[in-house]
Amino acid sequence: MKKHIGLMLLMAGASQITLANWIDGAVKNTEKDTIQLYQQIHQNPELGNMEFKTSQLVQQELRRYGIEVKTGFAKTGVIGVLKGSKPGPVMALRADMDALPMEEKSGLPFASKVRAMYQGTETAVAHACGHDAHTAMLLGAAKILAQNKDKIAGTVVFVFQPAEEGGADIDNFKQGDQVGSRKMIADGALNNPKPEVMFGLHVMAGMPSGHLYYKSGAALNSADSIRITLNGKQVHGSMPWNGRDSIVAAAQIINNLQTMVSRRADLSKGMGVVSIGQIQAGTSGNIIPEKLSMIGTLRSNHEDIRHSMQTHLPHMIESTAEANDVKAQVEISPYAPVTMNDKTLTELMAASLRQAAGSGKAHELEKNLSPSEDFAYYAKLMPSLFIFLGATPEQQEMSAAAPNHNPKFIVDENTLKTGVKSHIQLIMDYPQVAAKVQQAWKTK
């Protein structure tokens, strides 16, 4: 009797998973093209809001696959729409396209030598986060799905998003809502057709190539930027009593910021971090400057802690400045909420991730990762799942790998096929669990 029950459960589980025979063959046949696209995009990076050539490449490829193309979203954003031959839900897959304002030192034969303008200053540009891989993998999946649309139940929306890292041509403090996922949403990129579910993927250094990682609930931290401007009274360094010291006030503010989390946030709910990464002041070592500016970041894995920092930090900063007879201006710019993976969706798609990665290569994370992603705004609109793909060669020491946003960051090309397969597997399997996911979402 036990054997009979076990067999029934095995068959029930298998019914929700698309067997990988045709997927494996298609991914293998497309791998060379995916790698070529990855190298091409890597060698020609473009900053946020300026992804004109990348956008054109994406449009060209999608049209070549026979996929409907829509533009006019977030300046350079692209939407591809593929209708399957069978009735079913509208499902979205998302990739980001922008690069970073930094010099590449990877040593790759196709390393970037591009320079461009960022915030009015010329800088080197590099794909040091993996968005080039994201775009190439989604194009690879789009090609295969288009070739096999007779097997698809529903409609696939391919979302190629610009400026996940912010815009190169705007003040991201004051206009952050004018780029990235927020602008894609505001411009109606997801309105016609309207997805009921969205999947996203990010390559990560320090995780072995070909391995997938996922987590229900909080997957990535929130992120908000903070800019503090202090105005004191300039004076000779030998006579501080005749001025008002913005430097000393800044030092006290930085120290006090560290108590915001440890003494004001409910740490039973999660964690929080306040970090100042940039300070600008003064022209000489013997002059106490009138003006000082600081820029930093706020991070948390719980929205209540995030809200606490946003609410209480300005008062703490202004009060500390006032105690030093210095005036403070505080600006907080929201970037992204906590990236939340829908619990039901994650649980029901875990088997698909195991199928995509292969035996022993799909792992459930115990804790969320510390970076942030504007994918979080999509996850507020619909059940979503954001997963992580290892980018470091398996034979390499993981702790020694150059991290994302490092000049020496690399993506092992062997991992691209796993990303392509993941996209396809999720699209093929979701329709079978769609009703359960949507019912759970409605009752949240």
CSV table of C-alpha atoms in Angstrom, one decimal:
chain,number,residue,atom,x,y,z
A,1,MET,CA,0.0,0.0,0.0
A,2,LYS,CA,2.8,2.4,0.9
A,3,LYS,CA,4.5,1.7,-2.5
A,4,HIS,CA,1.2,2.5,-4.3
A,5,ILE,CA,0.8,5.8,-2.5
A,6,GLY,CA,4.3,6.8,-3.1
A,7,LEU,CA,3.9,6.0,-6.8
A,8,MET,CA,0.8,8.1,-7.0
A,9,LEU,CA,2.6,11.1,-5.3
A,10,LEU,CA,5.5,10.7,-7.7
A,11,MET,CA,3.2,10.7,-10.7
A,12,ALA,CA,1.3,13.8,-9.4
A,13,GLY,CA,4.5,15.7,-8.9
A,14,ALA,CA,5.7,14.7,-12.4
A,15,SER,CA,2.5,15.9,-13.9
A,16,GLN,CA,3.4,19.5,-12.9
A,17,ILE,CA,6.9,19.4,-14.4
A,18,THR,CA,7.6,19.6,-18.1
A,19,LEU,CA,10.0,16.8,-18.9
A,20,ALA,CA,13.3,18.3,-20.1
A,21,ASN,CA,14.0,16.2,-23.2
A,22,TRP,CA,13.0,18.8,-25.8
A,23,ILE,CA,14.1,21.7,-23.5
A,24,ASP,CA,17.6,20.3,-23.0
A,25,GLY,CA,18.1,19.8,-26.7
A,26,ALA,CA,16.8,23.2,-27.6
A,27,VAL,CA,19.0,24.9,-25.0
A,28,LYS,CA,22.1,23.0,-26.2
A,29,ASN,CA,21.4,24.0,-29.8
A,30,THR,CA,21.0,27.6,-28.8
A,31,GLU,CA,23.9,27.9,-26.4
A,32,LYS,CA,26.4,29.1,-29.0
A,33,ASP,CA,24.1,32.0,-30.0
A,34,THR,CA,23.4,32.9,-26.4
A,35,ILE,CA,27.1,33.1,-25.6
A,36,GLN,CA,27.7,35.2,-28.7
A,37,LEU,CA,25.0,37.6,-27.6
A,38,TYR,CA,26.4,37.8,-24.1
A,39,GLN,CA,29.9,38.6,-25.4
A,40,GLN,CA,28.5,41.3,-27.8
A,41,ILE,CA,26.5,43.0,-25.1
A,42,HIS,CA,29.4,42.7,-22.6
A,43,GLN,CA,31.8,44.4,-25.0
A,44,ASN,CA,29.4,47.2,-25.8
A,45,PRO,CA,27.9,48.3,-22.4
A,46,GLU,CA,25.6,51.2,-22.0
A,47,LEU,CA,24.6,53.1,-18.9
A,48,GLY,CA,21.2,53.4,-17.4
A,49,ASN,CA,18.7,55.3,-19.6
A,50,MET,CA,21.2,55.2,-22.4
A,51,GLU,CA,20.9,51.6,-23.6
A,52,PHE,CA,20.0,52.6,-27.2
A,53,LYS,CA,22.1,50.0,-29.0
A,54,THR,CA,21.3,47.3,-26.6
A,55,SER,CA,17.6,48.1,-27.0
A,56,GLN,CA,17.9,48.0,-30.8
A,57,LEU,CA,19.7,44.6,-30.6
A,58,VAL,CA,16.9,43.2,-28.4
A,59,GLN,CA,14.2,44.5,-30.7
A,60,GLN,CA,16.0,43.1,-33.7
A,61,GLU,CA,16.4,39.6,-32.1
A,62,LEU,CA,12.8,39.4,-30.9
A,63,ARG,CA,11.5,40.3,-34.3
A,64,ARG,CA,13.8,37.7,-35.9
A,65,TYR,CA,12.2,35.1,-33.6
A,66,GLY,CA,8.7,36.2,-34.7
A,67,ILE,CA,7.9,37.8,-31.4
A,68,GLU,CA,5.7,41.0,-31.3
A,69,VAL,CA,7.7,44.0,-30.1
A,70,LYS,CA,6.5,47.0,-28.2
A,71,THR,CA,8.6,50.1,-27.3
A,72,GLY,CA,8.1,53.5,-25.8
A,73,PHE,CA,8.5,52.4,-22.2
A,74,ALA,CA,11.1,54.0,-19.8
A,75,LYS,CA,13.0,55.5,-22.8
A,76,THR,CA,14.8,52.3,-23.9
A,77,GLY,CA,12.7,49.6,-22.5
A,78,VAL,CA,11.4,46.7,-24.7
A,79,ILE,CA,8.4,44.4,-24.4
A,80,GLY,CA,8.1,41.2,-26.4
A,81,VAL,CA,4.8,39.3,-26.6
A,82,LEU,CA,4.5,35.7,-27.6
A,83,LYS,CA,1.1,34.0,-27.7
A,84,GLY,CA,1.2,30.3,-27.2
A,85,SER,CA,-1.0,27.9,-29.1
A,86,LYS,CA,-2.8,26.8,-26.0
A,87,PRO,CA,-5.1,28.8,-23.7
A,88,GLY,CA,-3.5,29.9,-20.4
A,89,PRO,CA,-2.2,32.7,-18.2
A,90,VAL,CA,-0.1,35.7,-19.1
A,91,MET,CA,3.3,35.2,-17.7
A,92,ALA,CA,6.3,37.7,-17.6
A,93,LEU,CA,10.0,37.1,-17.7
A,94,ARG,CA,12.3,40.1,-16.9
A,95,ALA,CA,15.9,41.0,-17.6
A,96,ASP,CA,17.7,44.3,-17.1
A,97,MET,CA,20.1,45.8,-19.7
A,98,ASP,CA,22.2,48.6,-18.1
A,99,ALA,CA,25.9,48.6,-17.2
A,100,LEU,CA,27.9,50.4,-14.5
A,101,PRO,CA,30.1,53.5,-14.5
A,102,MET,CA,33.4,51.8,-13.8
A,103,GLU,CA,36.5,50.4,-15.5
A,104,GLU,CA,36.6,46.7,-16.3
A,105,LYS,CA,39.8,44.8,-15.3
A,106,SER,CA,38.5,41.2,-16.0
A,107,GLY,CA,41.2,40.4,-18.6
A,108,LEU,CA,38.5,38.9,-20.9
A,109,PRO,CA,39.3,39.1,-24.6
A,110,PHE,CA,36.0,40.9,-25.1
A,111,ALA,CA,36.4,43.2,-22.2
A,112,SER,CA,34.8,46.7,-22.4
A,113,LYS,CA,36.8,49.7,-23.5
A,114,VAL,CA,33.7,51.9,-23.7
A,115,ARG,CA,33.6,55.4,-22.2
A,116,ALA,CA,30.5,57.5,-21.7
A,117,MET,CA,29.0,60.4,-19.8
A,118,TYR,CA,27.6,59.7,-16.3
A,119,GLN,CA,26.1,62.5,-14.4
A,120,GLY,CA,27.9,65.0,-16.6
A,121,THR,CA,31.3,63.4,-16.2
A,122,GLU,CA,33.1,61.0,-18.6
A,123,THR,CA,33.7,57.6,-17.2
A,124,ALA,CA,34.6,54.0,-18.2
A,125,VAL,CA,31.6,51.7,-18.5
A,126,ALA,CA,31.5,48.0,-17.8
A,127,HIS,CA,29.0,45.2,-17.3
A,128,ALA,CA,30.2,44.3,-13.9
A,129,CYS,CA,26.9,43.2,-12.5
A,130,GLY,CA,25.7,40.6,-15.0
A,131,HIS,CA,22.9,42.4,-16.8
A,132,ASP,CA,24.6,41.5,-20.1
A,133,ALA,CA,24.1,37.8,-19.1
A,134,HIS,CA,20.5,38.5,-18.1
A,135,THR,CA,19.7,40.0,-21.4
A,136,ALA,CA,21.4,37.3,-23.4
A,137,MET,CA,19.8,34.5,-21.4
A,138,LEU,CA,16.3,36.0,-21.8
A,139,LEU,CA,16.9,36.3,-25.6
A,140,GLY,CA,18.0,32.7,-25.7
A,141,ALA,CA,14.8,31.7,-23.9
A,142,ALA,CA,12.7,33.8,-26.1
A,143,LYS,CA,14.1,32.2,-29.2
A,144,ILE,CA,13.4,28.7,-27.9
A,145,LEU,CA,9.9,29.5,-26.7
A,146,ALA,CA,9.1,31.1,-30.0
A,147,GLN,CA,10.2,28.0,-31.8
A,148,ASN,CA,8.0,25.9,-29.5
A,149,LYS,CA,5.0,28.1,-29.1
A,150,ASP,CA,2.8,25.1,-29.9
A,151,LYS,CA,3.8,23.7,-26.5
A,152,ILE,CA,3.0,26.9,-24.5
A,153,ALA,CA,-0.2,27.3,-22.6
A,154,GLY,CA,-0.8,31.0,-22.4
A,155,THR,CA,1.1,34.2,-23.3
A,156,VAL,CA,4.7,35.1,-22.5
A,157,VAL,CA,5.7,38.8,-21.9
A,158,PHE,CA,9.4,39.4,-22.2
A,159,VAL,CA,10.4,42.5,-20.2
A,160,PHE,CA,13.7,44.1,-21.1
A,161,GLN,CA,14.2,46.8,-18.6
A,162,PRO,CA,16.6,49.7,-18.6
A,163,ALA,CA,18.3,51.6,-15.7
A,164,GLU,CA,18.1,49.0,-12.9
A,165,GLU,CA,21.2,50.7,-11.5
A,166,GLY,CA,19.7,54.2,-12.0
A,167,GLY,CA,19.9,56.7,-14.8
A,168,ALA,CA,23.1,58.2,-16.1
A,169,ASP,CA,21.4,61.4,-17.3
A,170,ILE,CA,19.2,62.3,-14.4
A,171,ASP,CA,19.4,63.3,-10.7
A,172,ASN,CA,18.6,59.9,-9.2
A,173,PHE,CA,17.9,61.5,-5.8
A,174,LYS,CA,15.1,63.6,-7.2
A,175,GLN,CA,14.0,61.6,-10.3
A,176,GLY,CA,14.6,58.0,-9.3
A,177,ASP,CA,11.0,57.2,-10.1
A,178,GLN,CA,11.6,58.2,-13.7
A,179,VAL,CA,13.8,55.2,-14.5
A,180,GLY,CA,13.9,51.4,-14.2
A,181,SER,CA,11.0,49.3,-13.2
A,182,ARG,CA,8.9,52.2,-11.7
A,183,LYS,CA,9.0,54.0,-15.1
A,184,MET,CA,8.3,50.8,-17.0
A,185,ILE,CA,5.2,50.3,-14.8
A,186,ALA,CA,4.2,54.0,-15.0
A,187,ASP,CA,4.5,53.9,-18.8
A,188,GLY,CA,2.1,50.9,-19.1
A,189,ALA,CA,4.6,48.3,-20.1
A,190,LEU,CA,2.6,45.6,-18.3
A,191,ASN,CA,-0.9,46.8,-19.2
A,192,ASN,CA,-1.5,45.0,-22.5
A,193,PRO,CA,-1.3,42.1,-22.0
A,194,LYS,CA,-1.3,42.3,-18.3
A,195,PRO,CA,0.8,39.5,-16.6
A,196,GLU,CA,-0.5,37.7,-13.6
A,197,VAL,CA,2.9,36.4,-12.6
A,198,MET,CA,6.5,37.5,-13.1
A,199,PHE,CA,9.9,35.7,-12.9
A,200,GLY,CA,13.3,37.3,-12.6
A,201,LEU,CA,16.9,36.0,-12.3
A,202,HIS,CA,20.2,37.4,-11.3
A,203,VAL,CA,23.7,36.0,-11.7
A,204,MET,CA,25.8,36.0,-8.5
A,205,ALA,CA,29.6,35.7,-8.0
A,206,GLY,CA,30.6,33.4,-5.2
A,207,MET,CA,28.0,30.9,-6.1
A,208,PRO,CA,29.0,27.9,-8.3
A,209,SER,CA,28.1,28.0,-12.0
A,210,GLY,CA,25.0,26.2,-13.0
A,211,HIS,CA,23.5,26.2,-9.5
A,212,LEU,CA,20.2,27.9,-8.7
A,213,TYR,CA,19.3,29.5,-5.4
A,214,TYR,CA,15.8,30.6,-4.2
A,215,LYS,CA,14.0,31.8,-1.1
A,216,SER,CA,10.4,32.3,-0.1
A,217,GLY,CA,9.5,35.7,1.4
A,218,ALA,CA,12.3,38.4,1.6
A,219,ALA,CA,14.9,37.6,-1.0
A,220,LEU,CA,16.8,40.9,-1.2
A,221,ASN,CA,17.1,44.0,1.0
A,222,SER,CA,15.4,47.2,0.5
A,223,ALA,CA,17.5,50.2,-0.6
A,224,ASP,CA,17.1,53.9,-0.1
A,225,SER,CA,19.7,56.7,-0.6
A,226,ILE,CA,20.3,59.5,1.9
A,227,ARG,CA,21.9,62.8,1.2
A,228,ILE,CA,22.8,65.1,4.1
A,229,THR,CA,24.0,68.7,3.6
A,230,LEU,CA,25.4,70.6,6.6
A,231,ASN,CA,25.9,74.4,6.7
A,232,GLY,CA,28.1,75.9,9.4
A,233,LYS,CA,30.4,79.0,9.5
A,234,GLN,CA,33.8,78.9,7.8
A,235,VAL,CA,36.7,79.8,10.0
A,236,HIS,CA,40.5,79.4,10.4
A,237,GLY,CA,41.3,76.0,11.9
A,238,SER,CA,43.2,77.7,14.7
A,239,MET,CA,40.1,79.6,15.9
A,240,PRO,CA,37.2,77.1,15.8
A,241,TRP,CA,35.3,79.2,18.5
A,242,ASN,CA,34.7,81.9,15.9
A,243,GLY,CA,33.0,79.5,13.5
A,244,ARG,CA,30.5,76.7,13.4
A,245,ASP,CA,32.1,73.3,12.7
A,246,SER,CA,30.4,71.3,10.1
A,247,ILE,CA,33.1,68.6,10.2
A,248,VAL,CA,32.6,67.9,13.9
A,249,ALA,CA,28.8,67.9,13.5
A,250,ALA,CA,29.2,65.4,10.6
A,251,ALA,CA,31.3,63.1,12.8
A,252,GLN,CA,28.7,63.1,15.6
A,253,ILE,CA,25.9,62.5,13.0
A,254,ILE,CA,27.7,59.5,11.6
A,255,ASN,CA,28.2,58.0,15.0
A,256,ASN,CA,24.6,58.7,16.0
A,257,LEU,CA,23.3,57.1,12.7
A,258,GLN,CA,24.6,53.7,13.9
A,259,THR,CA,22.3,53.8,16.9
A,260,MET,CA,19.2,54.3,14.7
A,261,VAL,CA,19.0,50.5,14.0
A,262,SER,CA,20.4,49.2,17.2
A,263,ARG,CA,18.2,51.4,19.4
A,264,ARG,CA,15.2,52.4,17.4
A,265,ALA,CA,14.4,49.5,15.1
A,266,ASP,CA,12.6,46.3,16.2
A,267,LEU,CA,15.4,43.8,15.4
A,268,SER,CA,13.1,40.9,16.1
A,269,LYS,CA,11.6,41.5,12.7
A,270,GLY,CA,14.9,41.7,10.7
A,271,MET,CA,18.0,43.7,10.1
A,272,GLY,CA,18.9,47.2,9.0
A,273,VAL,CA,22.1,49.0,7.9
A,274,VAL,CA,22.9,52.7,7.6
A,275,SER,CA,26.2,53.4,5.8
A,276,ILE,CA,27.7,56.7,4.7
A,277,GLY,CA,29.9,56.1,1.6
A,278,GLN,CA,30.8,59.6,0.5
A,279,ILE,CA,31.8,62.8,2.3
A,280,GLN,CA,32.8,66.0,0.6
A,281,ALA,CA,34.0,69.1,2.4
A,282,GLY,CA,36.7,71.7,2.6
A,283,THR,CA,39.6,72.9,0.5
A,284,SER,CA,42.5,73.0,3.0
A,285,GLY,CA,43.6,71.3,6.2
A,286,ASN,CA,43.6,74.6,8.2
A,287,ILE,CA,40.2,75.8,7.2
A,288,ILE,CA,37.0,74.6,8.8
A,289,PRO,CA,34.6,74.6,5.9
A,290,GLU,CA,31.1,76.2,5.9
A,291,LYS,CA,29.5,73.4,3.9
A,292,LEU,CA,29.7,69.6,4.0
A,293,SER,CA,27.7,67.0,2.2
A,294,MET,CA,27.4,63.2,2.8
A,295,ILE,CA,25.7,60.5,0.8
A,296,GLY,CA,24.8,57.1,2.1
A,297,THR,CA,22.5,54.1,1.9
A,298,LEU,CA,19.8,52.6,4.0
A,299,ARG,CA,19.2,48.8,3.8
A,300,SER,CA,16.8,46.4,5.5
A,301,ASN,CA,15.0,43.1,4.9
A,302,HIS,CA,11.8,44.2,6.6
A,303,GLU,CA,9.5,47.0,5.5
A,304,ASP,CA,8.8,48.1,9.1
A,305,ILE,CA,12.5,48.6,9.8
A,306,ARG,CA,12.9,50.4,6.5
A,307,HIS,CA,10.0,52.7,7.4
A,308,SER,CA,11.4,53.3,10.9
A,309,MET,CA,14.8,54.5,9.4
A,310,GLN,CA,13.0,56.7,6.8
A,311,THR,CA,10.9,58.3,9.5
A,312,HIS,CA,13.3,58.8,12.4
A,313,LEU,CA,16.7,59.6,10.7
A,314,PRO,CA,15.9,63.1,9.6
A,315,HIS,CA,15.0,64.2,13.1
A,316,MET,CA,18.1,62.6,14.6
A,317,ILE,CA,20.3,64.3,12.0
A,318,GLU,CA,18.7,67.7,12.3
A,319,SER,CA,18.8,67.6,16.2
A,320,THR,CA,22.5,66.6,16.2
A,321,ALA,CA,23.3,69.4,13.8
A,322,GLU,CA,21.3,71.9,15.9
A,323,ALA,CA,23.3,70.9,19.0
A,324,ASN,CA,26.4,72.0,17.1
A,325,ASP,CA,24.7,75.2,15.9
A,326,VAL,CA,24.9,73.9,12.3
A,327,LYS,CA,21.9,73.7,9.9
A,328,ALA,CA,21.1,70.3,8.3
A,329,GLN,CA,19.2,69.4,5.2
A,330,VAL,CA,18.2,65.8,4.8
A,331,GLU,CA,17.0,64.1,1.6
A,332,ILE,CA,15.9,60.4,1.5
A,333,SER,CA,15.3,59.0,-2.0
A,334,PRO,CA,13.5,55.6,-2.1
A,335,TYR,CA,15.1,53.1,-4.5
A,336,ALA,CA,13.5,49.8,-3.9
A,337,PRO,CA,11.4,48.0,-1.3
A,338,VAL,CA,12.3,44.6,0.1
A,339,THR,CA,12.2,42.1,-2.8
A,340,MET,CA,9.5,39.6,-1.7
A,341,ASN,CA,9.1,36.2,-3.3
A,342,ASP,CA,5.5,35.0,-3.1
A,343,LYS,CA,5.3,32.0,-0.7
A,344,THR,CA,2.9,29.9,-2.7
A,345,LEU,CA,4.6,30.6,-6.0
A,346,THR,CA,8.0,29.8,-4.6
A,347,GLU,CA,6.9,26.5,-3.1
A,348,LEU,CA,5.1,25.3,-6.2
A,349,MET,CA,7.9,26.3,-8.6
A,350,ALA,CA,10.7,24.8,-6.5
A,351,ALA,CA,10.4,21.5,-8.4
A,352,SER,CA,10.8,23.4,-11.7
A,353,LEU,CA,14.0,25.0,-10.5
A,354,ARG,CA,15.3,21.5,-9.5
A,355,GLN,CA,14.5,20.3,-12.9
A,356,ALA,CA,16.2,23.2,-14.6
A,357,ALA,CA,19.4,23.1,-12.6
A,358,GLY,CA,19.7,19.3,-12.4
A,359,SER,CA,20.3,16.9,-9.5
A,360,GLY,CA,21.6,18.6,-6.3
A,361,LYS,CA,22.0,22.0,-8.0
A,362,ALA,CA,18.9,23.9,-6.7
A,363,HIS,CA,19.2,25.2,-3.2
A,364,GLU,CA,16.8,26.9,-0.8
A,365,LEU,CA,18.5,29.8,1.0
A,366,GLU,CA,18.0,30.2,4.7
A,367,LYS,CA,18.6,34.0,4.6
A,368,ASN,CA,18.0,36.7,2.1
A,369,LEU,CA,20.9,38.3,0.2
A,370,SER,CA,22.1,41.8,1.1
A,371,PRO,CA,21.9,43.6,-2.3
A,372,SER,CA,18.7,45.2,-3.6
A,373,GLU,CA,16.7,45.1,-6.8
A,374,ASP,CA,14.0,47.3,-8.4
A,375,PHE,CA,12.3,44.0,-9.4
A,376,ALA,CA,10.7,44.5,-6.0
A,377,TYR,CA,8.2,46.9,-7.6
A,378,TYR,CA,6.9,44.2,-9.9
A,379,ALA,CA,6.5,41.9,-6.9
A,380,LYS,CA,4.1,44.4,-5.3
A,381,LEU,CA,1.8,44.1,-8.3
A,382,MET,CA,1.6,40.3,-8.8
A,383,PRO,CA,3.0,37.0,-7.4
A,384,SER,CA,6.6,37.0,-8.3
A,385,LEU,CA,9.7,34.9,-8.0
A,386,PHE,CA,13.3,36.2,-8.2
A,387,ILE,CA,16.0,33.6,-8.2
A,388,PHE,CA,19.8,33.6,-8.2
A,389,LEU,CA,22.2,31.8,-10.6
A,390,GLY,CA,25.8,31.0,-9.8
A,391,ALA,CA,28.3,32.8,-12.0
A,392,THR,CA,31.6,31.4,-10.6
A,393,PRO,CA,33.3,28.3,-12.2
A,394,GLU,CA,32.6,25.3,-10.0
A,395,GLN,CA,36.4,24.4,-9.7
A,396,GLN,CA,37.2,27.9,-8.3
A,397,GLU,CA,37.3,28.9,-4.7
A,398,MET,CA,33.9,30.7,-4.2
A,399,SER,CA,35.2,33.0,-1.5
A,400,ALA,CA,38.0,34.2,-3.8
A,401,ALA,CA,35.7,35.2,-6.7
A,402,ALA,CA,35.5,38.9,-7.5
A,403,PRO,CA,32.0,40.0,-6.4
A,404,ASN,CA,29.4,41.7,-8.5
A,405,HIS,CA,30.2,45.4,-9.1
A,406,ASN,CA,33.9,44.6,-8.9
A,407,PRO,CA,36.2,45.5,-11.8
A,408,LYS,CA,37.3,41.8,-12.1
A,409,PHE,CA,33.8,40.4,-11.9
A,410,ILE,CA,33.1,37.7,-14.5
A,411,VAL,CA,30.3,35.4,-15.5
A,412,ASP,CA,31.2,31.8,-16.4
A,413,GLU,CA,29.7,31.2,-19.8
A,414,ASN,CA,28.8,27.7,-18.8
A,415,THR,CA,26.1,29.0,-16.5
A,416,LEU,CA,24.1,30.7,-19.3
A,417,LYS,CA,22.4,27.5,-20.4
A,418,THR,CA,21.0,27.0,-16.9
A,419,GLY,CA,19.6,30.5,-16.9
A,420,VAL,CA,18.0,29.9,-20.3
A,421,LYS,CA,16.5,26.6,-19.2
A,422,SER,CA,15.2,28.1,-16.0
A,423,HIS,CA,13.2,30.7,-17.9
A,424,ILE,CA,11.7,28.1,-20.2
A,425,GLN,CA,11.0,25.6,-17.4
A,426,LEU,CA,9.1,28.2,-15.3
A,427,ILE,CA,7.0,29.2,-18.3
A,428,MET,CA,6.1,25.7,-19.2
A,429,ASP,CA,5.3,24.6,-15.6
A,430,TYR,CA,3.5,27.7,-14.2
A,431,PRO,CA,0.1,27.2,-16.0
A,432,GLN,CA,-0.4,23.9,-14.1
A,433,VAL,CA,-0.2,25.7,-10.7
A,434,ALA,CA,-1.6,29.1,-11.8
A,435,ALA,CA,-5.0,28.7,-10.1
A,436,LYS,CA,-3.5,27.8,-6.7
A,437,VAL,CA,-1.1,30.7,-6.9
A,438,GLN,CA,-3.7,33.3,-7.9
A,439,GLN,CA,-6.1,32.0,-5.2
A,440,ALA,CA,-3.5,32.4,-2.5
A,441,TRP,CA,-2.5,35.9,-3.8
A,442,LYS,CA,-6.1,37.1,-3.6
A,443,THR,CA,-6.5,35.9,0.0
A,444,LYS,CA,-3.3,37.5,1.3
